[in-house]
């Protein structure tokens, strides 16, 4: 039987220390006028004191704490995420080296007016992510093209990356094959179709407002000079998108893209050789080194905090607050559920894990405050999506920032969809919309 950790607030201090060092140093160097302020203290270095603090605060011995840390690094979600990082970096580097990114951008600009680039990137990312069920794979596939669009039209690179991240999170939140959808519906024992309908009624207005905002922001783009392109260089991207929409595993999609891009370069580019292909793949891996190390360290740190009772304390605190409020009604229950998953996501930096660790408490809160479980499932998914898409140490922003060479904190302010979706969800809680028809036995899984 798994030992239930005793709640401890101090178990959360290590992550707060990391944020203080990482964000604090970035703000300090920004105010000092230093270029690349948020790169002066690398995130994988900033988290080292937090790891040391976590081990020192742990009630278990040193060896067991380190075993927990290593086990957290080896978690299947962390390893999968790291593989996505590496393959996405390799795919982006190889396709850029053979001229695929330039060709894709030039072809796209021949059909899409510059003012529609940002809304177009958002819609493409949302469509792909809905089909794939993963925001990470979507960002890995679309971000290099978005960067090319930004450079060709003069649009802000952070704005282009923000549009892609927002679209990827929108699709991930709505997809019926997404891990977050599966986790939220399973923990609340509701049907996927009902959670989808509720999410759509809140997410659709947020997406519409986002598209309008992106159109206004994209209106400052300049008309690029006409450029020729070879369609065959675009084929690796088309193949990746088609395979992604077919439901193929994201790792297989990116690996196929690397192979197709390399073969295209060997056949169509005179000075491209097998050795060059191998070098480009490794350069892609190197470009993902920082984000890979940080993700592994965050996984290990989260495992220690969870074992030491940090997340248990978080759940207990939320329950205690809602108990003091008493029978205050649906609004209090929905607020508590939303706050619980949001705080959990801040500390674990993974929306699926945040839903899983919050699910049972959210279900109890829903029953206590007479919140429809279909509603609680929807709120779990929405607020975990909002937080995950905005935290600068989350995988999505880290991946996009690595591919575009942009500070994660700058990107957090450019993911307009997540900000708007969060506001829309808060308004939905206050107004009690959308209204739900009574649940039937068929609505429960």
Tab-separated table of C-alpha atoms in Angstrom:
chain	number	residue	atom	x	y	z
A	1	UNK	CA	0.000	0.000	0.000
A	2	UNK	CA	1.316	3.463	-0.911
A	3	UNK	CA	2.096	5.612	2.136
A	4	UNK	CA	-0.132	8.685	2.295
A	5	UNK	CA	2.062	11.772	2.862
A	6	UNK	CA	1.356	14.065	5.802
A	7	UNK	CA	0.461	17.583	4.623
A	8	UNK	CA	3.364	20.040	4.922
A	9	UNK	CA	3.419	23.612	3.643
A	10	UNK	CA	7.222	23.729	3.851
A	11	UNK	CA	7.404	21.051	1.143
A	12	UNK	CA	6.398	23.733	-1.373
A	13	UNK	CA	9.203	26.143	-0.422
A	14	UNK	CA	11.758	24.706	-2.912
A	15	UNK	CA	9.671	25.645	-5.943
A	16	UNK	CA	9.083	29.106	-4.513
A	17	UNK	CA	12.853	29.459	-4.122
A	18	UNK	CA	13.364	28.472	-7.759
A	19	UNK	CA	10.824	31.041	-8.930
A	20	UNK	CA	12.406	33.695	-6.730
A	21	UNK	CA	15.850	33.066	-8.230
A	22	UNK	CA	14.736	32.565	-11.840
A	23	UNK	CA	12.172	35.351	-12.089
A	24	UNK	CA	13.889	37.620	-9.597
A	25	UNK	CA	17.201	37.566	-11.430
A	26	UNK	CA	15.471	38.188	-14.740
A	27	UNK	CA	13.631	41.197	-13.366
A	28	UNK	CA	16.814	42.508	-11.731
A	29	UNK	CA	18.837	42.310	-14.940
A	30	UNK	CA	15.960	43.800	-16.919
A	31	UNK	CA	15.866	46.825	-14.628
A	32	UNK	CA	19.665	47.030	-14.925
A	33	UNK	CA	19.341	47.299	-18.698
A	34	UNK	CA	21.183	44.037	-19.378
A	35	UNK	CA	20.533	42.385	-22.720
A	36	UNK	CA	18.951	38.923	-22.589
A	37	UNK	CA	18.142	39.547	-18.933
A	38	UNK	CA	16.358	36.258	-18.367
A	39	UNK	CA	19.298	34.312	-19.776
A	40	UNK	CA	21.854	35.669	-17.334
A	41	UNK	CA	20.956	32.979	-14.783
A	42	UNK	CA	19.990	29.834	-16.665
A	43	UNK	CA	16.865	28.111	-15.393
A	44	UNK	CA	18.554	24.680	-14.931
A	45	UNK	CA	21.109	26.412	-12.690
A	46	UNK	CA	18.495	28.463	-10.833
A	47	UNK	CA	16.649	25.286	-9.854
A	48	UNK	CA	19.703	23.644	-8.265
A	49	UNK	CA	19.370	25.507	-4.921
A	50	UNK	CA	15.693	24.499	-4.882
A	51	UNK	CA	16.626	20.836	-5.296
A	52	UNK	CA	19.173	21.103	-2.464
A	53	UNK	CA	16.555	22.776	-0.241
A	54	UNK	CA	14.009	20.056	-1.047
A	55	UNK	CA	16.467	17.341	-0.019
A	56	UNK	CA	17.389	19.199	3.184
A	57	UNK	CA	13.738	19.704	4.139
A	58	UNK	CA	12.778	16.101	3.404
A	59	UNK	CA	11.888	13.982	6.419
A	60	UNK	CA	13.146	10.860	4.690
A	61	UNK	CA	16.885	10.183	4.582
A	62	UNK	CA	19.264	11.525	1.964
A	63	UNK	CA	19.405	8.316	-0.059
A	64	UNK	CA	15.640	7.922	-0.159
A	65	UNK	CA	15.173	11.575	-1.111
A	66	UNK	CA	17.607	11.169	-3.992
A	67	UNK	CA	15.835	7.965	-5.042
A	68	UNK	CA	12.554	9.898	-5.108
A	69	UNK	CA	14.199	12.651	-7.136
A	70	UNK	CA	15.568	10.190	-9.691
A	71	UNK	CA	12.222	8.384	-9.876
A	72	UNK	CA	10.533	11.712	-10.608
A	73	UNK	CA	12.974	12.352	-13.444
A	74	UNK	CA	12.239	8.883	-14.801
A	75	UNK	CA	8.467	9.349	-14.745
A	76	UNK	CA	6.959	8.306	-18.090
A	77	UNK	CA	5.394	11.747	-18.608
A	78	UNK	CA	8.764	13.454	-18.102
A	79	UNK	CA	10.634	11.051	-20.384
A	80	UNK	CA	7.998	11.395	-23.106
A	81	UNK	CA	8.188	15.168	-22.818
A	82	UNK	CA	11.982	15.109	-23.099
A	83	UNK	CA	11.807	12.927	-26.218
A	84	UNK	CA	9.336	15.357	-27.772
A	85	UNK	CA	11.729	18.221	-27.016
A	86	UNK	CA	14.677	16.451	-28.647
A	87	UNK	CA	12.799	15.272	-31.731
A	88	UNK	CA	11.092	18.645	-32.187
A	89	UNK	CA	14.470	20.367	-32.041
A	90	UNK	CA	15.951	17.954	-34.566
A	91	UNK	CA	12.973	18.286	-36.919
A	92	UNK	CA	13.110	22.084	-36.778
A	93	UNK	CA	16.863	22.163	-37.409
A	94	UNK	CA	16.867	19.693	-40.312
A	95	UNK	CA	13.896	21.277	-42.111
A	96	UNK	CA	15.450	24.708	-41.733
A	97	UNK	CA	18.807	23.467	-43.048
A	98	UNK	CA	17.304	22.048	-46.240
A	99	UNK	CA	15.258	25.212	-46.852
A	100	UNK	CA	11.937	23.677	-45.847
A	101	UNK	CA	10.957	26.423	-43.426
A	102	UNK	CA	11.683	29.184	-45.943
A	103	UNK	CA	9.765	27.345	-48.667
A	104	UNK	CA	6.789	26.753	-46.368
A	105	UNK	CA	6.694	30.389	-45.289
A	106	UNK	CA	6.954	31.700	-48.862
A	107	UNK	CA	4.210	29.366	-50.036
A	108	UNK	CA	2.012	30.314	-47.099
A	109	UNK	CA	2.490	34.032	-47.683
A	110	UNK	CA	1.478	33.598	-51.316
A	111	UNK	CA	-1.982	32.577	-50.071
A	112	UNK	CA	-2.327	34.301	-46.677
A	113	UNK	CA	-2.272	38.105	-46.355
A	114	UNK	CA	0.208	39.272	-43.700
A	115	UNK	CA	-2.576	40.655	-41.479
A	116	UNK	CA	-4.094	37.166	-41.264
A	117	UNK	CA	-0.857	35.404	-40.286
A	118	UNK	CA	-1.435	35.535	-36.516
A	119	UNK	CA	-5.090	34.380	-36.653
A	120	UNK	CA	-4.055	31.730	-39.189
A	121	UNK	CA	-1.312	30.379	-36.925
A	122	UNK	CA	-3.771	30.214	-34.029
A	123	UNK	CA	-6.351	28.308	-36.063
A	124	UNK	CA	-3.805	25.900	-37.556
A	125	UNK	CA	-2.342	25.118	-34.140
A	126	UNK	CA	-5.810	24.662	-32.609
A	127	UNK	CA	-6.884	22.326	-35.406
A	128	UNK	CA	-3.752	20.191	-35.234
A	129	UNK	CA	-3.778	20.034	-31.435
A	130	UNK	CA	-7.438	18.992	-31.383
A	131	UNK	CA	-6.665	16.185	-33.793
A	132	UNK	CA	-3.426	15.103	-32.095
A	133	UNK	CA	-4.536	15.566	-28.521
A	134	UNK	CA	-1.182	17.090	-27.589
A	135	UNK	CA	-0.075	20.704	-27.370
A	136	UNK	CA	3.607	19.766	-27.264
A	137	UNK	CA	3.638	17.975	-30.609
A	138	UNK	CA	1.703	20.834	-32.160
A	139	UNK	CA	4.166	23.455	-30.967
A	140	UNK	CA	7.089	21.362	-32.166
A	141	UNK	CA	5.581	21.118	-35.648
A	142	UNK	CA	4.196	24.639	-36.092
A	143	UNK	CA	6.595	26.905	-34.165
A	144	UNK	CA	9.421	26.841	-36.782
A	145	UNK	CA	6.991	27.919	-39.501
A	146	UNK	CA	5.554	30.614	-37.229
A	147	UNK	CA	9.050	31.961	-36.663
A	148	UNK	CA	9.588	32.134	-40.412
A	149	UNK	CA	6.290	33.983	-40.904
A	150	UNK	CA	7.259	36.491	-38.227
A	151	UNK	CA	10.657	37.180	-39.762
A	152	UNK	CA	9.198	37.539	-43.269
A	153	UNK	CA	6.374	39.932	-42.335
A	154	UNK	CA	7.923	41.870	-39.467
A	155	UNK	CA	5.384	40.588	-36.954
A	156	UNK	CA	6.648	40.294	-33.400
A	157	UNK	CA	8.233	36.871	-32.852
A	158	UNK	CA	6.760	36.571	-29.322
A	159	UNK	CA	3.316	37.385	-30.756
A	160	UNK	CA	3.671	34.638	-33.368
A	161	UNK	CA	4.820	32.122	-30.761
A	162	UNK	CA	2.016	33.228	-28.445
A	163	UNK	CA	-0.538	32.561	-31.177
A	164	UNK	CA	0.839	29.053	-31.687
A	165	UNK	CA	0.907	28.274	-27.957
A	166	UNK	CA	-2.619	29.604	-27.534
A	167	UNK	CA	-3.923	27.540	-30.425
A	168	UNK	CA	-2.115	24.459	-29.156
A	169	UNK	CA	-3.619	24.862	-25.682
A	170	UNK	CA	-7.078	25.469	-27.167
A	171	UNK	CA	-6.930	22.221	-29.099
A	172	UNK	CA	-5.468	20.276	-26.191
A	173	UNK	CA	-8.278	21.503	-23.959
A	174	UNK	CA	-11.008	20.461	-26.412
A	175	UNK	CA	-9.578	17.264	-27.908
A	176	UNK	CA	-11.371	14.095	-26.856
A	177	UNK	CA	-8.099	12.141	-27.043
A	178	UNK	CA	-6.107	14.578	-24.909
A	179	UNK	CA	-4.641	13.346	-21.620
A	180	UNK	CA	-6.314	16.250	-19.824
A	181	UNK	CA	-9.732	15.341	-21.205
A	182	UNK	CA	-9.308	11.721	-20.209
A	183	UNK	CA	-8.059	12.646	-16.715
A	184	UNK	CA	-10.778	15.210	-16.026
A	185	UNK	CA	-13.667	13.025	-17.197
A	186	UNK	CA	-12.382	9.888	-15.470
A	187	UNK	CA	-11.779	11.572	-12.126
A	188	UNK	CA	-15.272	13.109	-12.211
A	189	UNK	CA	-16.999	10.051	-13.755
A	190	UNK	CA	-18.651	11.926	-16.617
A	191	UNK	CA	-18.904	11.348	-20.348
A	192	UNK	CA	-16.333	12.988	-22.630
A	193	UNK	CA	-19.015	14.432	-24.914
A	194	UNK	CA	-20.553	16.386	-22.014
A	195	UNK	CA	-17.234	17.855	-20.910
A	196	UNK	CA	-16.514	18.773	-24.547
A	197	UNK	CA	-19.843	20.580	-24.935
A	198	UNK	CA	-19.318	22.604	-21.775
A	199	UNK	CA	-15.722	23.473	-22.652
A	200	UNK	CA	-16.760	24.511	-26.145
A	201	UNK	CA	-19.430	26.913	-24.862
A	202	UNK	CA	-16.786	28.706	-22.777
A	203	UNK	CA	-13.799	28.283	-25.118
A	204	UNK	CA	-15.541	29.312	-28.359
A	205	UNK	CA	-16.216	32.938	-27.313
A	206	UNK	CA	-12.653	33.124	-25.930
A	207	UNK	CA	-11.265	31.848	-29.250
A	208	UNK	CA	-13.371	34.351	-31.211
A	209	UNK	CA	-12.086	37.261	-29.112
A	210	UNK	CA	-8.541	35.958	-29.507
A	211	UNK	CA	-8.874	35.861	-33.294
A	212	UNK	CA	-10.098	39.465	-33.337
A	213	UNK	CA	-7.207	40.568	-31.135
A	214	UNK	CA	-4.661	38.670	-33.240
A	215	UNK	CA	-6.060	40.236	-36.421
A	216	UNK	CA	-5.602	43.709	-34.914
A	217	UNK	CA	-2.054	42.891	-33.787
A	218	UNK	CA	-1.218	41.346	-37.148
A	219	UNK	CA	-2.457	44.393	-39.042
A	220	UNK	CA	0.936	46.031	-38.480
A	221	UNK	CA	2.658	43.421	-40.622
A	222	UNK	CA	4.457	44.486	-43.788
A	223	UNK	CA	3.972	42.934	-47.199
A	224	UNK	CA	7.014	40.717	-47.836
A	225	UNK	CA	8.776	40.721	-51.176
A	226	UNK	CA	7.645	37.934	-53.485
A	227	UNK	CA	9.906	34.939	-53.246
A	228	UNK	CA	10.062	31.688	-55.142
A	229	UNK	CA	9.727	28.350	-53.416
A	230	UNK	CA	9.939	24.681	-54.300
A	231	UNK	CA	6.869	22.746	-53.263
A	232	UNK	CA	8.878	19.566	-52.714
A	233	UNK	CA	10.675	21.241	-49.785
A	234	UNK	CA	7.292	21.815	-48.161
A	235	UNK	CA	6.297	18.146	-48.365
A	236	UNK	CA	7.927	17.113	-45.048
A	237	UNK	CA	5.757	19.658	-43.237
A	238	UNK	CA	2.646	18.557	-45.095
A	239	UNK	CA	3.438	14.936	-44.249
A	240	UNK	CA	3.896	15.795	-40.563
A	241	UNK	CA	0.575	17.628	-40.443
A	242	UNK	CA	-1.265	14.807	-42.202
A	243	UNK	CA	0.262	12.179	-39.921
A	244	UNK	CA	-0.568	14.291	-36.883
A	245	UNK	CA	-4.189	14.601	-37.951
A	246	UNK	CA	-4.342	10.845	-38.540
A	247	UNK	CA	-3.792	10.285	-34.830
A	248	UNK	CA	-0.296	8.813	-35.071
A	249	UNK	CA	1.777	9.040	-31.888
A	250	UNK	CA	3.550	12.397	-31.662
A	251	UNK	CA	6.981	10.769	-31.308
A	252	UNK	CA	6.412	8.756	-34.487
A	253	UNK	CA	5.187	11.907	-36.264
A	254	UNK	CA	8.304	13.921	-35.414
A	255	UNK	CA	10.668	11.032	-36.165
A	256	UNK	CA	9.011	10.564	-39.570
A	257	UNK	CA	9.389	14.278	-40.211
A	258	UNK	CA	13.119	14.114	-39.480
A	259	UNK	CA	13.544	11.198	-41.901
A	260	UNK	CA	11.497	12.816	-44.677
A	261	UNK	CA	13.286	16.155	-44.296
A	262	UNK	CA	16.686	14.486	-44.409
A	263	UNK	CA	15.836	12.408	-47.473
A	264	UNK	CA	14.429	15.482	-49.206
A	265	UNK	CA	17.654	17.349	-48.516
A	266	UNK	CA	19.775	14.473	-49.834
A	267	UNK	CA	17.743	14.273	-53.050
A	268	UNK	CA	17.119	17.954	-53.754
A	269	UNK	CA	20.106	19.828	-52.311
A	270	UNK	CA	23.512	19.414	-53.920
A	271	UNK	CA	25.668	20.107	-50.862
A	272	UNK	CA	23.548	18.164	-48.389
A	273	UNK	CA	25.137	14.864	-47.326
A	274	UNK	CA	24.392	12.143	-44.805
A	275	UNK	CA	27.048	13.576	-42.492
A	276	UNK	CA	25.379	16.996	-42.720
A	277	UNK	CA	22.037	15.424	-41.888
A	278	UNK	CA	23.508	13.769	-38.808
A	279	UNK	CA	25.133	17.007	-37.713
A	280	UNK	CA	21.858	18.907	-38.091
A	281	UNK	CA	20.007	16.331	-36.003
A	282	UNK	CA	22.563	16.656	-33.236
A	283	UNK	CA	22.450	20.465	-33.430
A	284	UNK	CA	18.700	20.163	-32.891
A	285	UNK	CA	19.341	18.035	-29.817
A	286	UNK	CA	21.849	20.587	-28.512
A	287	UNK	CA	19.332	23.389	-28.911
A	288	UNK	CA	16.980	21.546	-26.570
A	289	UNK	CA	19.590	20.877	-23.861
A	290	UNK	CA	18.479	23.634	-21.495
A	291	UNK	CA	14.777	22.798	-21.630
A	292	UNK	CA	15.512	19.070	-21.342
A	293	UNK	CA	17.587	19.468	-18.183
A	294	UNK	CA	15.072	21.867	-16.643
A	295	UNK	CA	12.142	19.537	-17.336
A	296	UNK	CA	13.966	16.609	-15.766
A	297	UNK	CA	14.876	18.646	-12.693
A	298	UNK	CA	11.300	19.933	-12.323
A	299	UNK	CA	10.034	16.348	-12.553
A	300	UNK	CA	12.376	15.242	-9.780
A	301	UNK	CA	11.623	18.276	-7.618
A	302	UNK	CA	7.868	17.781	-8.012
A	303	UNK	CA	8.232	14.150	-6.940
A	304	UNK	CA	9.970	15.183	-3.706
A	305	UNK	CA	7.393	17.895	-2.984
A	306	UNK	CA	4.573	15.433	-3.544
A	307	UNK	CA	6.144	12.756	-1.344
A	308	UNK	CA	6.823	15.281	1.403
A	309	UNK	CA	3.168	16.344	1.489
A	310	UNK	CA	3.256	19.636	-0.399
A	311	UNK	CA	0.354	18.760	-2.664
A	312	UNK	CA	-1.512	17.116	0.223
A	313	UNK	CA	-1.197	20.394	2.150
A	314	UNK	CA	-2.502	22.267	-0.869
A	315	UNK	CA	-5.566	20.030	-1.083
A	316	UNK	CA	-6.157	20.215	2.672
A	317	UNK	CA	-5.923	24.011	2.653
A	318	UNK	CA	-8.471	24.363	-0.125
A	319	UNK	CA	-10.833	21.985	1.663
A	320	UNK	CA	-10.369	23.867	4.940
A	321	UNK	CA	-11.170	27.203	3.318
A	322	UNK	CA	-14.309	25.876	1.660
A	323	UNK	CA	-15.427	24.239	4.926
A	324	UNK	CA	-15.184	27.586	6.702
A	325	UNK	CA	-17.262	29.148	3.960
A	326	UNK	CA	-19.924	26.494	4.604
A	327	UNK	CA	-22.921	25.872	2.363
A	328	UNK	CA	-22.317	28.985	0.299
A	329	UNK	CA	-23.585	27.398	-2.906
A	330	UNK	CA	-22.446	26.429	-6.357
A	331	UNK	CA	-20.259	29.458	-6.937
A	332	UNK	CA	-18.057	28.721	-3.916
A	333	UNK	CA	-17.663	25.096	-4.962
A	334	UNK	CA	-16.694	25.968	-8.520
A	335	UNK	CA	-14.265	28.611	-7.275
A	336	UNK	CA	-12.647	26.088	-4.932
A	337	UNK	CA	-12.287	23.478	-7.703
A	338	UNK	CA	-10.765	26.039	-10.067
A	339	UNK	CA	-8.356	27.350	-7.422
A	340	UNK	CA	-7.310	23.828	-6.440
A	341	UNK	CA	-6.297	22.692	-9.930
A	342	UNK	CA	-4.695	26.063	-10.718
A	343	UNK	CA	-2.474	25.962	-7.633
A	344	UNK	CA	-1.633	22.315	-8.225
A	345	UNK	CA	-0.581	23.161	-11.787
A	346	UNK	CA	1.627	25.993	-10.564
A	347	UNK	CA	3.552	23.530	-8.424
A	348	UNK	CA	3.747	20.495	-10.708
A	349	UNK	CA	3.982	22.385	-14.059
A	350	UNK	CA	1.977	19.661	-15.806
A	351	UNK	CA	-1.734	20.055	-16.499
A	352	UNK	CA	-2.505	16.341	-16.666
A	353	UNK	CA	-0.751	15.620	-13.377
A	354	UNK	CA	-2.473	18.629	-11.779
A	355	UNK	CA	-5.878	17.215	-12.753
A	356	UNK	CA	-5.010	13.755	-11.451
A	357	UNK	CA	-3.807	15.003	-8.049
A	358	UNK	CA	-6.808	17.342	-7.735
A	359	UNK	CA	-9.460	15.030	-9.145
A	360	UNK	CA	-10.658	13.205	-6.042
A	361	UNK	CA	-10.830	16.388	-3.940
A	362	UNK	CA	-12.599	18.208	-6.769
A	363	UNK	CA	-15.161	15.433	-6.913
A	364	UNK	CA	-15.793	15.715	-3.164
A	365	UNK	CA	-16.118	19.482	-3.463
A	366	UNK	CA	-18.557	19.084	-6.352
A	367	UNK	CA	-20.750	16.748	-4.326
A	368	UNK	CA	-20.554	18.930	-1.201
A	369	UNK	CA	-21.518	22.144	-2.997
A	370	UNK	CA	-23.930	20.469	-5.420
A	371	UNK	CA	-21.825	21.313	-8.452
A	372	UNK	CA	-22.668	19.181	-11.466
A	373	UNK	CA	-19.733	16.842	-12.066
A	374	UNK	CA	-19.836	17.654	-15.765
A	375	UNK	CA	-19.148	21.211	-14.705
A	376	UNK	CA	-16.320	20.225	-12.349
A	377	UNK	CA	-14.670	18.186	-15.134
A	378	UNK	CA	-14.884	21.167	-17.467
A	379	UNK	CA	-13.394	23.553	-14.886
A	380	UNK	CA	-10.548	21.162	-14.089
A	381	UNK	CA	-9.581	21.000	-17.749
A	382	UNK	CA	-10.026	24.710	-18.477
A	383	UNK	CA	-8.085	26.106	-15.522
A	384	UNK	CA	-5.255	23.588	-15.860
A	385	UNK	CA	-5.044	24.640	-19.521
A	386	UNK	CA	-4.974	28.327	-18.606
A	387	UNK	CA	-2.212	27.968	-16.013
A	388	UNK	CA	-0.131	25.526	-18.083
A	389	UNK	CA	-0.215	27.876	-21.065
A	390	UNK	CA	1.011	30.846	-19.015
A	391	UNK	CA	3.651	29.619	-16.556
A	392	UNK	CA	7.130	30.485	-17.922
A	393	UNK	CA	8.554	27.197	-16.601
A	394	UNK	CA	5.850	25.092	-18.264
A	395	UNK	CA	6.815	22.738	-21.080
A	396	UNK	CA	4.801	24.539	-23.767
A	397	UNK	CA	6.343	27.976	-23.283
A	398	UNK	CA	9.802	26.487	-22.740
A	399	UNK	CA	9.595	24.561	-26.016
A	400	UNK	CA	8.359	27.546	-28.032
A	401	UNK	CA	10.915	29.817	-26.390
A	402	UNK	CA	13.744	27.402	-27.174
A	403	UNK	CA	12.729	27.057	-30.816
A	404	UNK	CA	12.360	30.831	-31.272
A	405	UNK	CA	15.099	32.068	-28.937
A	406	UNK	CA	12.638	34.138	-26.887
A	407	UNK	CA	12.508	34.617	-23.113
A	408	UNK	CA	9.815	32.412	-21.499
A	409	UNK	CA	8.583	35.317	-19.368
A	410	UNK	CA	8.028	37.468	-22.456
A	411	UNK	CA	6.083	34.649	-24.088
A	412	UNK	CA	3.827	34.276	-21.044
A	413	UNK	CA	2.414	37.728	-21.728
A	414	UNK	CA	1.751	36.908	-25.392
A	415	UNK	CA	-0.445	33.817	-24.995
A	416	UNK	CA	-3.603	35.905	-25.332
A	417	UNK	CA	-5.950	32.943	-25.659
A	418	UNK	CA	-5.135	31.590	-22.197
A	419	UNK	CA	-5.628	34.989	-20.571
A	420	UNK	CA	-8.969	35.451	-22.333
A	421	UNK	CA	-10.062	31.869	-21.613
A	422	UNK	CA	-9.297	32.359	-17.917
A	423	UNK	CA	-11.382	35.537	-17.834
A	424	UNK	CA	-14.220	33.806	-19.692
A	425	UNK	CA	-14.181	30.892	-17.227
A	426	UNK	CA	-14.281	33.261	-14.233
A	427	UNK	CA	-17.269	35.066	-15.757
A	428	UNK	CA	-18.947	31.705	-16.396
A	429	UNK	CA	-18.547	30.812	-12.710
A	430	UNK	CA	-19.942	34.155	-11.559
A	431	UNK	CA	-22.907	34.084	-13.953
A	432	UNK	CA	-23.532	30.338	-13.645
A	433	UNK	CA	-23.466	29.770	-17.376
A	434	UNK	CA	-23.871	27.722	-19.433
A	435	UNK	CA	-26.962	26.175	-17.867
A	436	UNK	CA	-27.004	22.387	-17.723
A	437	UNK	CA	-29.800	19.969	-18.402
A	438	UNK	CA	-30.242	17.285	-15.696
A	439	UNK	CA	-27.752	14.439	-16.059
A	440	UNK	CA	-29.022	10.995	-17.055
A	441	UNK	CA	-27.460	7.607	-16.399
A	442	UNK	CA	-25.991	7.680	-19.894
A	443	UNK	CA	-24.007	10.786	-18.971
A	444	UNK	CA	-21.968	8.894	-16.381
A	445	UNK	CA	-19.048	6.612	-17.254
